[in-house]
XYZ file of C-alpha atoms in Angstrom:
777
model
C 58.123 -70.702 -48.304
C 56.505 -71.148 -44.518
C 58.295 -69.644 -41.291
C 57.291 -70.483 -37.914
C 57.452 -67.991 -35.173
C 56.672 -69.559 -31.770
C 57.522 -66.423 -29.197
C 55.423 -63.179 -29.070
C 55.527 -60.813 -31.670
C 54.452 -57.533 -32.613
C 52.882 -56.456 -36.488
C 53.819 -52.868 -37.101
C 51.083 -50.606 -39.295
C 50.203 -54.474 -40.583
C 53.505 -55.043 -42.461
C 56.369 -54.527 -40.132
C 56.700 -57.723 -37.856
C 58.847 -57.278 -34.793
C 59.603 -60.092 -32.254
C 59.424 -59.153 -28.415
C 62.710 -58.463 -27.105
C 64.238 -55.626 -25.246
C 65.429 -53.863 -28.112
C 62.425 -53.941 -29.696
C 60.402 -52.492 -26.483
C 62.368 -49.941 -26.791
C 62.236 -48.968 -30.555
C 58.762 -48.795 -29.971
C 59.069 -46.883 -27.295
C 60.366 -43.684 -29.102
C 57.463 -43.411 -31.536
C 54.748 -45.235 -29.643
C 52.902 -45.113 -26.323
C 53.600 -46.645 -23.457
C 49.597 -47.201 -23.166
C 49.913 -48.666 -26.397
C 52.350 -50.566 -26.232
C 50.164 -52.373 -23.138
C 47.089 -52.802 -24.793
C 48.437 -54.362 -28.115
C 47.015 -57.555 -27.425
C 43.666 -55.903 -27.698
C 44.370 -54.615 -31.454
C 43.932 -58.382 -32.486
C 40.783 -58.352 -34.973
C 40.409 -61.093 -32.573
C 40.347 -58.978 -29.496
C 37.461 -57.196 -31.008
C 35.153 -59.609 -32.193
C 35.357 -61.985 -28.907
C 34.871 -58.391 -26.659
C 31.611 -57.441 -28.526
C 30.025 -61.270 -27.798
C 31.602 -61.211 -24.085
C 28.792 -61.733 -21.681
C 30.841 -60.451 -18.688
C 33.666 -57.502 -17.302
C 36.659 -60.026 -17.700
C 38.637 -60.737 -20.984
C 40.483 -63.764 -19.511
C 37.510 -65.971 -18.809
C 34.887 -65.289 -21.495
C 31.570 -66.202 -21.557
C 30.350 -65.995 -24.942
C 27.160 -65.605 -27.292
C 26.974 -66.322 -30.755
C 24.784 -64.611 -33.322
C 23.999 -67.819 -35.046
C 23.845 -71.208 -35.026
C 23.972 -74.427 -37.916
C 23.548 -77.774 -37.417
C 23.211 -81.113 -40.085
C 21.371 -83.674 -39.915
C 23.621 -86.056 -38.498
C 23.645 -83.451 -34.976
C 21.157 -81.842 -35.053
C 18.210 -84.243 -33.781
C 20.353 -84.980 -31.207
C 20.715 -80.958 -30.008
C 17.489 -80.214 -30.157
C 15.902 -83.377 -28.101
C 18.623 -82.188 -25.404
C 17.399 -78.863 -25.612
C 13.415 -80.332 -25.801
C 13.888 -82.247 -22.699
C 15.973 -79.131 -21.082
C 13.005 -76.742 -21.250
C 13.222 -75.599 -25.273
C 10.740 -73.078 -26.204
C 12.078 -71.206 -28.799
C 15.074 -70.665 -30.908
C 16.621 -67.131 -29.302
C 18.624 -67.142 -32.108
C 18.923 -67.754 -35.748
C 19.478 -71.532 -35.962
C 20.158 -73.361 -39.193
C 19.415 -77.085 -39.952
C 21.294 -78.094 -43.579
C 20.530 -81.514 -44.470
C 23.296 -82.731 -46.351
C 24.792 -85.790 -44.710
C 22.407 -88.508 -44.314
C 20.843 -87.122 -47.521
C 21.031 -90.857 -48.765
C 18.735 -93.223 -48.156
C 20.370 -96.397 -48.748
C 20.713 -97.111 -44.759
C 18.214 -98.327 -42.460
C 15.263 -97.558 -44.658
C 13.315 -94.403 -44.135
C 15.200 -93.410 -40.639
C 17.482 -90.631 -42.555
C 14.320 -88.656 -44.138
C 12.595 -89.260 -40.751
C 15.425 -87.581 -39.452
C 14.856 -84.742 -41.566
C 11.182 -84.470 -41.317
C 12.332 -83.839 -37.763
C 14.279 -80.788 -38.539
C 11.422 -79.443 -40.341
C 9.070 -79.988 -37.996
C 10.847 -78.582 -34.876
C 12.596 -75.439 -37.263
C 8.783 -74.776 -37.973
C 8.069 -75.248 -33.892
C 10.869 -73.674 -32.749
C 11.410 -70.943 -35.431
C 14.411 -71.983 -37.113
C 15.906 -72.394 -40.766
C 15.644 -75.263 -42.710
C 17.730 -76.226 -45.633
C 15.943 -79.796 -47.436
C 18.236 -82.279 -49.014
C 20.723 -81.640 -51.896
C 20.283 -77.877 -51.766
C 24.016 -76.933 -49.794
C 26.092 -78.458 -47.915
C 26.042 -76.686 -44.314
C 29.094 -74.200 -44.470
C 28.258 -72.576 -48.180
C 24.669 -72.057 -46.817
C 26.332 -70.426 -43.895
C 28.595 -68.268 -45.798
C 25.783 -67.221 -48.922
C 23.148 -66.206 -46.041
C 24.638 -66.243 -42.761
C 27.951 -64.548 -42.123
C 29.110 -61.758 -41.847
C 31.984 -58.973 -40.530
C 32.624 -58.601 -36.687
C 29.729 -61.885 -36.286
C 30.015 -65.015 -34.193
C 28.427 -68.791 -35.393
C 28.332 -71.990 -33.606
C 28.342 -75.219 -35.655
C 27.797 -78.754 -34.565
C 30.688 -79.541 -37.270
C 34.216 -78.959 -36.806
C 34.549 -77.244 -40.361
C 32.470 -73.977 -38.922
C 34.877 -71.844 -40.522
C 33.709 -68.490 -41.796
C 36.730 -66.611 -41.298
C 37.270 -65.408 -44.467
C 33.918 -63.408 -44.183
C 35.262 -61.922 -41.074
C 32.933 -63.933 -39.155
C 34.950 -65.665 -35.689
C 33.001 -68.947 -36.277
C 33.667 -72.396 -33.772
C 33.136 -75.617 -34.764
C 31.791 -77.591 -31.128
C 29.915 -80.526 -30.229
C 26.213 -80.524 -29.813
C 26.041 -79.417 -25.715
C 27.330 -75.867 -26.663
C 24.460 -75.488 -28.895
C 21.764 -76.857 -26.295
C 23.343 -73.998 -24.209
C 23.210 -71.168 -26.854
C 19.499 -72.765 -27.407
C 18.790 -71.798 -23.269
C 20.628 -69.077 -23.346
C 23.725 -70.060 -21.816
C 27.188 -69.218 -22.281
C 30.070 -70.325 -24.433
C 33.083 -70.601 -21.666
C 36.420 -70.431 -22.823
C 39.529 -68.828 -21.708
C 40.709 -66.198 -23.578
C 42.929 -68.078 -26.496
C 45.906 -67.669 -27.834
C 45.810 -65.514 -31.270
C 48.550 -66.591 -33.835
C 48.766 -64.676 -36.741
C 49.440 -65.879 -40.403
C 50.751 -63.407 -42.484
C 50.432 -64.039 -46.466
C 52.844 -62.583 -48.641
C 53.053 -62.953 -52.267
C 50.041 -64.878 -54.592
C 49.990 -68.524 -55.813
C 51.508 -69.825 -59.177
C 49.361 -70.807 -61.558
C 47.913 -74.065 -61.337
C 48.227 -73.657 -57.281
C 44.895 -73.630 -55.587
C 43.347 -72.884 -51.794
C 44.487 -76.822 -50.900
C 47.153 -76.057 -51.706
C 48.319 -73.250 -49.556
C 45.832 -74.977 -46.691
C 47.694 -78.244 -47.008
C 51.136 -76.313 -46.378
C 50.201 -74.614 -43.689
C 48.737 -77.991 -41.642
C 52.018 -79.846 -42.701
C 53.598 -77.273 -40.813
C 51.977 -76.681 -37.931
C 50.125 -79.654 -37.274
C 52.680 -81.591 -34.925
C 54.303 -78.846 -33.771
C 51.020 -77.325 -32.009
C 51.437 -74.097 -32.621
C 48.179 -73.677 -33.616
C 46.300 -75.774 -30.577
C 43.076 -74.386 -29.455
C 43.995 -71.272 -30.989
C 42.861 -68.741 -32.887
C 44.510 -68.218 -36.438
C 44.207 -64.154 -38.196
C 45.586 -63.938 -41.673
C 46.724 -60.637 -42.357
C 49.312 -59.594 -44.670
C 49.602 -57.838 -47.886
C 49.225 -61.109 -49.724
C 45.361 -61.482 -48.905
C 44.074 -58.818 -50.950
C 45.666 -61.058 -53.644
C 42.883 -63.630 -53.219
C 39.138 -64.038 -54.114
C 36.673 -64.694 -51.748
C 36.016 -68.322 -52.706
C 40.165 -68.914 -52.648
C 40.144 -67.502 -49.344
C 37.550 -69.375 -47.993
C 38.652 -72.589 -49.635
C 41.876 -71.591 -47.308
C 40.054 -70.739 -44.164
C 37.842 -74.260 -44.086
C 40.850 -76.480 -43.754
C 42.103 -74.610 -40.430
C 40.167 -76.603 -38.473
C 43.416 -79.454 -39.508
C 45.383 -77.644 -37.767
C 43.740 -77.943 -34.626
C 42.530 -74.360 -34.089
C 39.815 -73.363 -32.609
C 38.831 -70.824 -34.642
C 39.733 -68.112 -37.725
C 39.571 -64.511 -38.957
C 40.709 -62.430 -41.316
C 41.046 -59.236 -42.260
C 38.930 -58.008 -45.296
C 38.823 -55.357 -47.997
C 36.699 -54.923 -50.926
C 36.563 -58.284 -52.717
C 34.819 -59.210 -49.079
C 32.204 -55.786 -49.780
C 31.715 -57.007 -53.264
C 30.828 -60.719 -51.996
C 28.491 -59.925 -49.624
C 26.991 -57.555 -51.507
C 26.431 -59.955 -54.668
C 25.158 -62.925 -51.719
C 22.410 -59.116 -51.112
C 23.716 -58.962 -47.989
C 26.089 -55.724 -48.069
C 25.524 -53.686 -44.360
C 27.097 -57.208 -43.063
C 30.810 -55.492 -44.266
C 32.550 -53.848 -42.526
C 36.571 -53.798 -42.862
C 38.767 -55.333 -40.528
C 42.156 -55.057 -39.598
C 44.741 -55.075 -36.621
C 45.121 -51.738 -34.819
C 48.755 -49.473 -35.597
C 50.316 -52.125 -33.564
C 48.910 -56.055 -32.832
C 50.636 -58.283 -30.588
C 50.205 -62.032 -31.357
C 51.283 -64.966 -29.289
C 53.247 -66.585 -32.703
C 53.003 -65.984 -36.271
C 53.043 -68.385 -39.525
C 54.229 -66.440 -41.964
C 53.191 -67.616 -45.613
C 55.039 -66.410 -48.631
C 52.155 -68.391 -51.222
C 54.628 -67.518 -54.744
C 57.122 -70.503 -52.621
C 53.755 -73.102 -52.099
C 53.721 -75.492 -55.538
C 50.382 -78.541 -55.697
C 50.651 -80.478 -52.712
C 48.926 -83.717 -52.123
C 48.330 -84.988 -48.281
C 49.220 -88.854 -48.648
C 47.297 -91.593 -45.695
C 46.437 -90.855 -43.133
C 46.591 -87.188 -42.172
C 45.855 -83.886 -43.624
C 49.585 -82.794 -42.476
C 51.119 -86.069 -43.714
C 52.401 -83.533 -47.294
C 54.369 -83.579 -49.430
C 54.923 -81.335 -52.732
C 53.308 -83.413 -55.780
C 56.788 -83.114 -57.544
C 58.877 -84.391 -54.971
C 56.311 -87.293 -54.727
C 56.645 -87.941 -58.423
C 60.017 -88.156 -57.979
C 60.759 -90.481 -55.001
C 57.712 -92.947 -55.435
C 58.846 -95.948 -53.907
C 60.309 -94.415 -51.189
C 57.836 -91.892 -50.101
C 55.017 -94.683 -50.854
C 56.553 -97.154 -48.987
C 57.424 -95.126 -46.042
C 53.850 -94.771 -45.956
C 53.077 -97.829 -46.011
C 55.044 -98.493 -43.004
C 53.696 -95.817 -40.892
C 50.604 -96.229 -41.681
C 50.356 -100.452 -40.799
C 49.692 -99.625 -37.138
C 46.989 -97.527 -37.897
C 45.344 -100.569 -39.547
C 42.781 -102.261 -37.576
C 42.613 -105.599 -39.409
C 46.196 -107.116 -38.857
C 45.780 -109.114 -42.124
C 45.531 -105.691 -44.149
C 48.313 -103.513 -45.458
C 47.958 -100.426 -48.137
C 49.645 -101.520 -50.538
C 50.551 -98.103 -52.508
C 53.055 -98.813 -54.119
C 51.416 -101.435 -55.926
C 50.252 -98.326 -58.082
C 53.339 -97.535 -59.574
C 53.131 -98.279 -62.985
C 56.182 -96.849 -65.224
C 57.246 -95.041 -62.854
C 54.430 -93.098 -62.264
C 51.261 -93.068 -59.232
C 47.873 -94.511 -60.993
C 44.497 -93.014 -59.517
C 41.683 -94.857 -58.992
C 39.429 -92.304 -57.975
C 38.841 -88.408 -58.176
C 36.751 -86.218 -55.517
C 35.488 -82.381 -55.771
C 33.185 -82.005 -53.117
C 31.677 -79.990 -50.395
C 32.770 -76.866 -48.188
C 36.459 -76.996 -49.545
C 36.332 -78.715 -53.201
C 32.827 -77.854 -54.704
C 33.259 -74.386 -54.115
C 32.829 -71.733 -57.546
C 36.389 -70.385 -58.310
C 37.367 -74.225 -58.172
C 35.021 -75.384 -60.220
C 35.656 -73.046 -62.462
C 39.377 -73.787 -62.927
C 38.580 -77.436 -63.144
C 36.619 -77.208 -66.398
C 38.994 -75.381 -67.550
C 41.372 -78.216 -67.090
C 38.843 -80.509 -68.729
C 38.023 -78.238 -71.133
C 38.382 -80.253 -74.869
C 39.887 -83.608 -72.647
C 38.162 -86.969 -72.081
C 39.033 -88.773 -68.544
C 38.978 -91.846 -70.434
C 36.906 -95.080 -69.550
C 39.308 -96.979 -67.475
C 39.363 -97.418 -64.006
C 39.745 -93.751 -62.623
C 36.270 -92.008 -62.574
C 35.960 -88.075 -61.787
C 32.642 -86.842 -59.365
C 32.189 -83.446 -58.630
C 29.270 -82.043 -55.947
C 28.930 -78.251 -56.406
C 28.465 -76.597 -52.963
C 25.428 -75.376 -53.183
C 22.311 -75.430 -55.793
C 23.412 -71.690 -56.753
C 26.765 -72.797 -57.786
C 24.948 -75.641 -59.737
C 22.771 -72.723 -60.995
C 25.800 -70.964 -62.749
C 27.913 -74.428 -64.136
C 24.122 -74.602 -65.594
C 24.178 -70.746 -67.092
C 27.751 -70.396 -67.962
C 28.152 -73.798 -69.737
C 30.372 -75.479 -67.152
C 28.178 -78.284 -66.554
C 28.032 -79.445 -69.877
C 32.561 -79.893 -69.925
C 32.266 -81.560 -67.384
C 29.575 -84.418 -68.204
C 31.241 -84.538 -71.383
C 34.575 -84.967 -70.266
C 33.081 -88.269 -68.495
C 32.913 -86.414 -64.875
C 29.560 -87.186 -62.902
C 27.572 -84.050 -61.771
C 26.238 -84.388 -58.141
C 24.520 -82.281 -55.821
C 25.183 -80.847 -52.429
C 26.195 -83.358 -50.665
C 29.101 -83.437 -48.527
C 28.951 -87.831 -47.871
C 32.005 -88.181 -49.886
C 34.015 -86.268 -47.113
C 32.867 -89.014 -44.218
C 32.335 -92.103 -46.241
C 29.340 -91.857 -47.310
C 29.424 -91.605 -50.981
C 31.757 -92.412 -54.090
C 33.449 -95.673 -51.788
C 36.781 -96.790 -54.033
C 37.008 -100.423 -54.447
C 39.287 -102.462 -52.535
C 42.977 -100.908 -52.140
C 41.433 -98.202 -54.305
C 43.269 -94.759 -53.648
C 41.036 -91.974 -54.166
C 42.502 -88.493 -55.055
C 39.953 -85.966 -53.376
C 39.754 -82.018 -52.907
C 37.302 -82.334 -48.934
C 38.498 -81.932 -46.277
C 39.942 -85.067 -44.670
C 41.433 -88.727 -44.905
C 41.568 -90.931 -41.709
C 41.873 -93.603 -42.005
C 38.359 -95.316 -43.196
C 37.186 -92.137 -43.864
C 36.775 -92.820 -47.255
C 33.772 -95.879 -46.335
C 35.686 -98.627 -46.286
C 35.456 -101.719 -43.615
C 38.675 -103.227 -42.135
C 36.437 -105.730 -40.485
C 35.186 -107.076 -43.569
C 38.608 -107.044 -44.771
C 37.999 -104.182 -47.095
C 40.729 -101.298 -47.613
C 41.387 -97.626 -49.457
C 42.308 -94.554 -48.611
C 42.704 -90.903 -49.718
C 44.952 -88.833 -50.755
C 43.782 -84.829 -50.386
C 44.620 -82.761 -53.055
C 43.386 -79.393 -54.867
C 40.689 -79.635 -57.504
C 42.980 -78.363 -60.090
C 45.487 -81.128 -59.989
C 43.018 -83.728 -59.151
C 41.448 -82.396 -63.351
C 45.139 -82.589 -64.165
C 45.470 -85.820 -63.010
C 41.984 -86.740 -64.794
C 43.140 -85.583 -68.633
C 46.847 -87.414 -67.515
C 44.582 -90.764 -67.979
C 44.597 -91.389 -63.972
C 48.139 -90.780 -63.459
C 49.219 -88.294 -60.962
C 49.456 -84.614 -62.436
C 50.588 -81.513 -60.565
C 48.256 -78.672 -62.195
C 51.792 -76.829 -62.425
C 52.466 -78.683 -65.126
C 49.057 -77.965 -67.568
C 48.286 -75.012 -69.220
C 44.570 -73.633 -68.834
C 42.781 -70.017 -68.510
C 43.385 -69.048 -64.848
C 40.786 -66.723 -65.498
C 37.649 -67.254 -63.551
C 34.646 -66.285 -65.035
C 31.902 -63.776 -62.750
C 30.093 -65.270 -60.808
C 26.215 -64.528 -60.766
C 24.996 -65.554 -57.371
C 21.135 -66.733 -57.902
C 19.303 -67.657 -54.525
C 15.790 -68.865 -56.403
C 16.248 -71.940 -55.024
C 16.515 -70.836 -51.756
C 13.322 -68.738 -51.585
C 11.308 -71.065 -53.102
C 12.750 -74.360 -50.917
C 14.182 -73.142 -47.570
C 11.817 -73.103 -44.897
C 12.424 -69.151 -42.979
C 10.756 -69.221 -39.174
C 13.486 -67.114 -37.434
C 11.470 -65.281 -35.090
C 8.278 -66.572 -35.806
C 8.209 -70.202 -33.770
C 4.770 -72.067 -34.000
C 4.286 -73.088 -30.762
C 1.520 -75.446 -32.318
C 3.447 -77.410 -34.248
C 4.422 -80.964 -33.683
C 7.628 -82.781 -33.849
C 7.328 -85.869 -36.130
C 9.407 -88.858 -34.604
C 10.570 -91.762 -36.760
C 10.843 -94.703 -35.440
C 14.583 -94.537 -34.902
C 14.870 -91.525 -33.094
C 15.065 -92.728 -29.445
C 15.630 -90.174 -26.436
C 18.130 -90.633 -23.856
C 18.771 -92.720 -21.710
C 18.641 -91.992 -18.244
C 22.225 -91.504 -16.622
C 23.217 -90.858 -13.369
C 25.105 -88.443 -11.206
C 29.060 -89.017 -9.831
C 29.298 -90.948 -7.225
C 31.284 -90.267 -4.578
C 33.966 -92.749 -4.992
C 34.514 -94.293 -8.727
C 36.044 -97.634 -9.662
C 36.753 -97.553 -13.273
C 37.545 -100.651 -15.292
C 39.486 -99.818 -18.807
C 38.244 -101.192 -21.106
C 40.084 -100.184 -24.210
C 44.324 -98.890 -24.119
C 44.378 -97.033 -27.242
C 48.576 -96.742 -28.005
C 48.583 -94.268 -31.335
C 49.729 -90.874 -31.065
C 46.817 -89.888 -32.241
C 43.068 -90.943 -31.596
C 40.652 -89.052 -33.931
C 36.833 -88.728 -32.982
C 35.982 -90.796 -36.858
C 38.045 -93.893 -34.787
C 35.874 -93.346 -31.598
C 32.832 -93.432 -33.787
C 33.215 -94.459 -37.165
C 31.510 -92.029 -39.828
C 29.750 -93.267 -43.366
C 26.580 -95.589 -42.128
C 26.815 -95.368 -38.637
C 25.870 -91.857 -39.319
C 21.954 -92.914 -40.268
C 21.587 -93.778 -36.414
C 23.108 -91.168 -34.755
C 19.394 -90.041 -33.638
C 19.676 -93.457 -31.457
C 22.061 -93.217 -28.488
C 22.117 -96.609 -28.027
C 21.608 -98.064 -31.472
C 25.038 -95.653 -32.514
C 26.909 -96.172 -29.109
C 26.736 -100.009 -30.506
C 29.703 -98.779 -33.549
C 32.430 -97.254 -30.587
C 35.049 -97.860 -31.227
C 34.168 -100.581 -34.019
C 36.987 -99.878 -36.501
C 39.593 -99.440 -33.833
C 38.771 -102.009 -30.750
C 35.805 -104.256 -31.534
C 35.856 -105.683 -28.214
C 35.492 -102.568 -26.512
C 31.578 -102.551 -26.592
C 31.506 -105.685 -24.950
C 33.863 -104.910 -22.318
C 32.481 -101.590 -21.641
C 28.557 -103.109 -21.319
C 29.833 -106.078 -19.035
C 31.059 -102.943 -16.523
C 27.699 -101.397 -17.337
C 25.753 -104.478 -16.008
C 27.783 -104.386 -13.188
C 27.041 -101.317 -12.526
C 23.518 -101.111 -13.231
C 23.215 -104.297 -10.722
C 23.969 -102.205 -8.156
C 21.732 -99.424 -8.836
C 18.872 -101.952 -8.304
C 20.720 -103.277 -5.061
C 20.042 -99.845 -3.742
C 17.038 -99.330 -5.254
C 15.609 -102.298 -3.308
C 17.242 -100.882 -0.517
C 18.319 -104.648 1.065
C 22.267 -104.987 0.527
C 23.770 -108.034 -1.518
C 26.477 -108.020 -3.757
C 26.294 -111.123 -5.172
C 24.524 -110.104 -8.776
C 26.994 -107.420 -9.100
C 29.810 -110.010 -8.833
C 28.373 -112.227 -10.832
C 28.696 -109.474 -13.897
C 31.868 -108.865 -13.389
C 33.421 -111.922 -10.950
C 37.162 -110.067 -10.361
C 35.466 -107.334 -8.756
C 35.752 -110.166 -5.288
C 39.720 -109.466 -5.439
C 39.091 -105.659 -6.368
C 36.873 -105.081 -3.899
C 39.706 -106.607 -1.552
C 42.864 -104.771 -2.380
C 40.289 -101.580 -1.875
C 39.730 -102.718 1.616
C 43.646 -102.517 2.195
C 44.025 -99.260 2.170
C 43.909 -97.045 4.632
C 40.159 -95.690 5.393
C 38.749 -97.764 2.942
C 38.274 -100.607 4.846
C 34.424 -99.667 5.488
C 33.622 -99.277 1.854
C 31.231 -101.512 0.359
C 28.911 -101.338 -3.270
C 26.725 -99.379 -1.432
C 29.650 -96.262 -1.898
C 31.270 -96.932 -4.946
C 30.330 -96.491 -8.317
C 31.338 -98.915 -10.952
C 32.207 -97.631 -14.661
C 34.440 -98.095 -18.054
C 37.040 -95.757 -19.536
C 38.896 -95.536 -22.400
C 42.975 -94.382 -22.285
C 44.337 -92.711 -25.499
C 47.334 -90.863 -25.998
C 45.934 -87.492 -27.271
C 41.769 -88.314 -28.368
C 39.657 -86.076 -29.989
C 41.595 -84.761 -33.196
C 39.307 -84.129 -36.154
C 35.352 -84.043 -36.022
C 33.443 -81.967 -33.445
C 31.034 -84.848 -33.027
C 29.494 -85.273 -29.553
C 28.681 -88.920 -30.301
C 32.189 -89.499 -29.704
C 31.350 -88.844 -26.040
C 27.767 -89.795 -25.372
C 28.562 -93.188 -27.087
C 31.047 -94.373 -24.016
C 28.846 -92.797 -21.815
C 25.128 -94.590 -22.264
C 27.791 -97.407 -22.709
C 28.332 -96.607 -18.968
C 31.446 -95.079 -19.389
C 32.677 -92.405 -16.233
C 36.066 -90.878 -18.052
C 38.314 -90.927 -20.423
C 42.447 -90.750 -19.574
C 44.810 -89.908 -21.960
C 48.261 -87.815 -21.771
C 46.640 -84.821 -23.734
C 43.411 -83.766 -25.393
C 43.846 -83.068 -29.354
C 41.527 -80.488 -29.068
C 39.458 -78.445 -27.009
C 35.783 -79.631 -28.635
C 36.510 -83.143 -27.542
C 36.961 -82.178 -23.871
C 34.240 -80.026 -24.247
C 31.937 -82.649 -25.444
C 33.037 -85.499 -22.318
C 32.336 -82.590 -19.795
C 29.037 -82.189 -21.324
C 27.890 -86.030 -21.363
C 29.763 -86.201 -17.347
C 32.567 -87.780 -18.287
C 35.621 -86.439 -16.192
C 38.894 -85.881 -18.413
C 41.478 -87.345 -16.662
C 44.952 -86.309 -17.737
C 47.864 -89.108 -17.071
C 51.982 -87.739 -17.167
C 53.906 -89.942 -19.402
C 53.311 -94.030 -19.901
C 50.663 -94.726 -17.754
C 51.228 -97.655 -15.174
C 48.020 -99.917 -16.258
C 47.229 -101.275 -19.080
C 44.082 -102.941 -20.451
C 41.636 -104.759 -17.639
C 42.737 -103.066 -15.048
C 40.849 -100.988 -13.089
C 41.129 -97.463 -11.883
C 39.750 -96.414 -7.963
C 39.329 -92.626 -7.239
C 37.949 -92.011 -3.906
C 36.302 -88.882 -2.954
C 36.077 -87.568 -6.554
C 32.953 -85.531 -5.683
C 35.304 -83.070 -3.171
C 37.840 -83.421 -5.255
C 36.062 -81.720 -8.436
C 34.201 -79.139 -6.233
C 37.831 -78.360 -4.916
C 39.757 -75.492 -6.675
C 42.668 -77.020 -7.628
C 42.091 -80.672 -9.805
C 45.969 -80.678 -10.602
C 46.732 -83.597 -7.857
C 44.155 -86.364 -7.480
C 45.093 -88.977 -5.578
C 43.832 -92.531 -7.169
C 45.339 -96.194 -7.391
C 45.394 -98.782 -9.619
C 44.306 -101.945 -9.205
C 45.449 -104.910 -10.737
C 46.725 -109.064 -11.299
C 49.741 -107.443 -10.220
C 48.504 -105.328 -6.644
C 47.632 -102.108 -6.102
C 49.588 -99.227 -6.087
C 48.947 -95.146 -6.600
C 49.075 -93.131 -9.404
C 48.468 -89.556 -9.729
C 45.917 -87.948 -11.905
C 44.903 -84.426 -12.917
C 42.140 -82.898 -14.499
C 42.787 -79.713 -16.221
C 41.037 -76.058 -14.560
C 36.978 -76.358 -15.360
C 34.613 -73.561 -14.884
C 31.854 -73.688 -12.089
C 29.453 -74.726 -14.717
C 31.392 -77.632 -16.150
C 32.131 -78.319 -12.710
C 28.581 -78.610 -11.754
C 27.855 -80.480 -15.189
C 30.138 -83.319 -14.215
C 28.472 -83.880 -10.657
C 25.166 -83.932 -11.980
C 26.279 -86.265 -14.542
C 25.565 -84.645 -18.276
C 24.008 -81.442 -19.496
C 21.014 -82.953 -19.740
C 20.891 -83.073 -15.578
C 22.321 -80.109 -14.994
C 19.680 -78.240 -16.841
C 16.891 -80.530 -15.481
C 18.005 -79.306 -12.602
C 18.193 -75.465 -13.255
C 14.632 -76.032 -14.494
C 13.780 -77.339 -10.995
C 15.244 -74.269 -9.254
C 12.968 -71.430 -11.921
């Protein structure tokens, strides 16, 4: 059972929940001082960690420095390239470069391995940590070697979550890691802190993914957790192993929270000691009276095995409920997802998979930072023992999260159990989580203990008339399904030994293979560039007046970063900004790139005109003939009659209702930018990290209230934008829609920006901003 408290409340002595109201205040004053009541918001675990990492006295507007950074091979090339042109000389803090995403060389010949070699030489040159392919997924390595109580870690992956180990970890776009590498700060207003009060203990067959999905299903649409810190407390925490806590914690990203933190105890102390880091332990817990902005109360004993149906981790049902109502629920999902499929000729046929009243599954995957942890795999081994998955269409692949976990599977015989049952044991690789491994057949349904099940996240290509889908489940129920011939089965319905054998951590593979160069930069080391590693193109600073063409108009309730820049095979091109940009919105709006390029060509002609110092509008209007009429309408506006192309920057933008859910990938913003985009327009932004990515790439995150008065192909004219961005108040930005229907006024806004964010937008992007700082200093 989950109960949501949407108002502020107090947690007294870590046990008693008191809603914030006059009666509570009066009661507290009977035995607690006024000062302690007033300071209750500082008694959270969150506050103690944020305060210790804040570099300024102001505790409302934080400027944070982190203890360590982490990136994988989809992101670290761009981050290091950006930092390099901004003056990077050495890594000023531990920076871990893992190679767990583009680990296969199935696409593009040598380009993935070229990125890996670049990463190794960068770790040597600047003094970092390099984890070769197949040794560990990024978050497992960070849990095993870097996380510790009271620390903060910043990662360029949205599932950077080590709260169960006492680390406040944040997933962000690459620009924020660049700032840390340049000794700048991560700036954020003090976030809401939401308590997750755990009580009870999980029933047999219920795993961490079940608890996580229950929480996600309860809060995602509600927005309670958005951009907040989820602080896990309560008497139920002590009933969970460290692994189990990590399995819940990593999925908090799907609530759209900013970060997470857990109270710590001897279980975490033992975990850190096992991993040779006993000194990284300290007890973390709320003070006697702690104030929270809300609460999610979870009685774990009431949670049953769960499933998240396509196309979101919040689309949750109990497995038993689904099995009892297969036709009705699956038909409902088919209808709900129809508008999300980019190809109108395609549709999910989930109801076709009902055979003799049971749901037939095609594939099972247990992998990565959520699924491939030791205790999950031990439960799977116990369920599979003495069984076989059969020789029909159902297949099962298992990816241990790290080589130390694999070593233990080999030592205790579990690897043999998996293999004998017919499961395929693979290396430490994140591919199944984002569509770069184990892509199912067309119309296939895969059940996965991974992190996401967005459209095409499993790797299918709707443009090629392919569609498949993923349902998220816990490893235990995936194993139960496997031994039931591939028919959907709850782990609560099978008997197995629920005791997890002791884990013996052996880091010999890390000692033998990981390059560890922290505080030892080899400045004479040359970076190794492959032919696909390309510098960022030149980006212009913000112009005084903007003319922005809307080139994609997306009305889905939420637009993920996967939909803006797809994952899977496109990931191999992420060291090539222009090459990757060709895939922008390719699965959502295939015409976007061509439209954006047309506006960009007009702007390039305008820049060329200015460089020649001779006014000539004809090349500009040849690229976008409708500009003749658009400029005529601009001239009809008061005080705009004398404007010409020399005064107006031309670019493109997308509108989406709520963009930015999902991955932290900055490429969702940078790909738009290198195609000439100047802004995004939205009713709201799904996550702080996506908005930060826009700003770091010089894209203005405009907000539109309600249904916009513009449509695809219309122009937005925004005069005096430099003055507006520079001003203190950006909540009322006079602008004009210019279309075939005429010209009319529209009100835009931009949520408050820090001075640094304003300066980045004015300079055109973070690269330009840092280049200017280099000249100043």
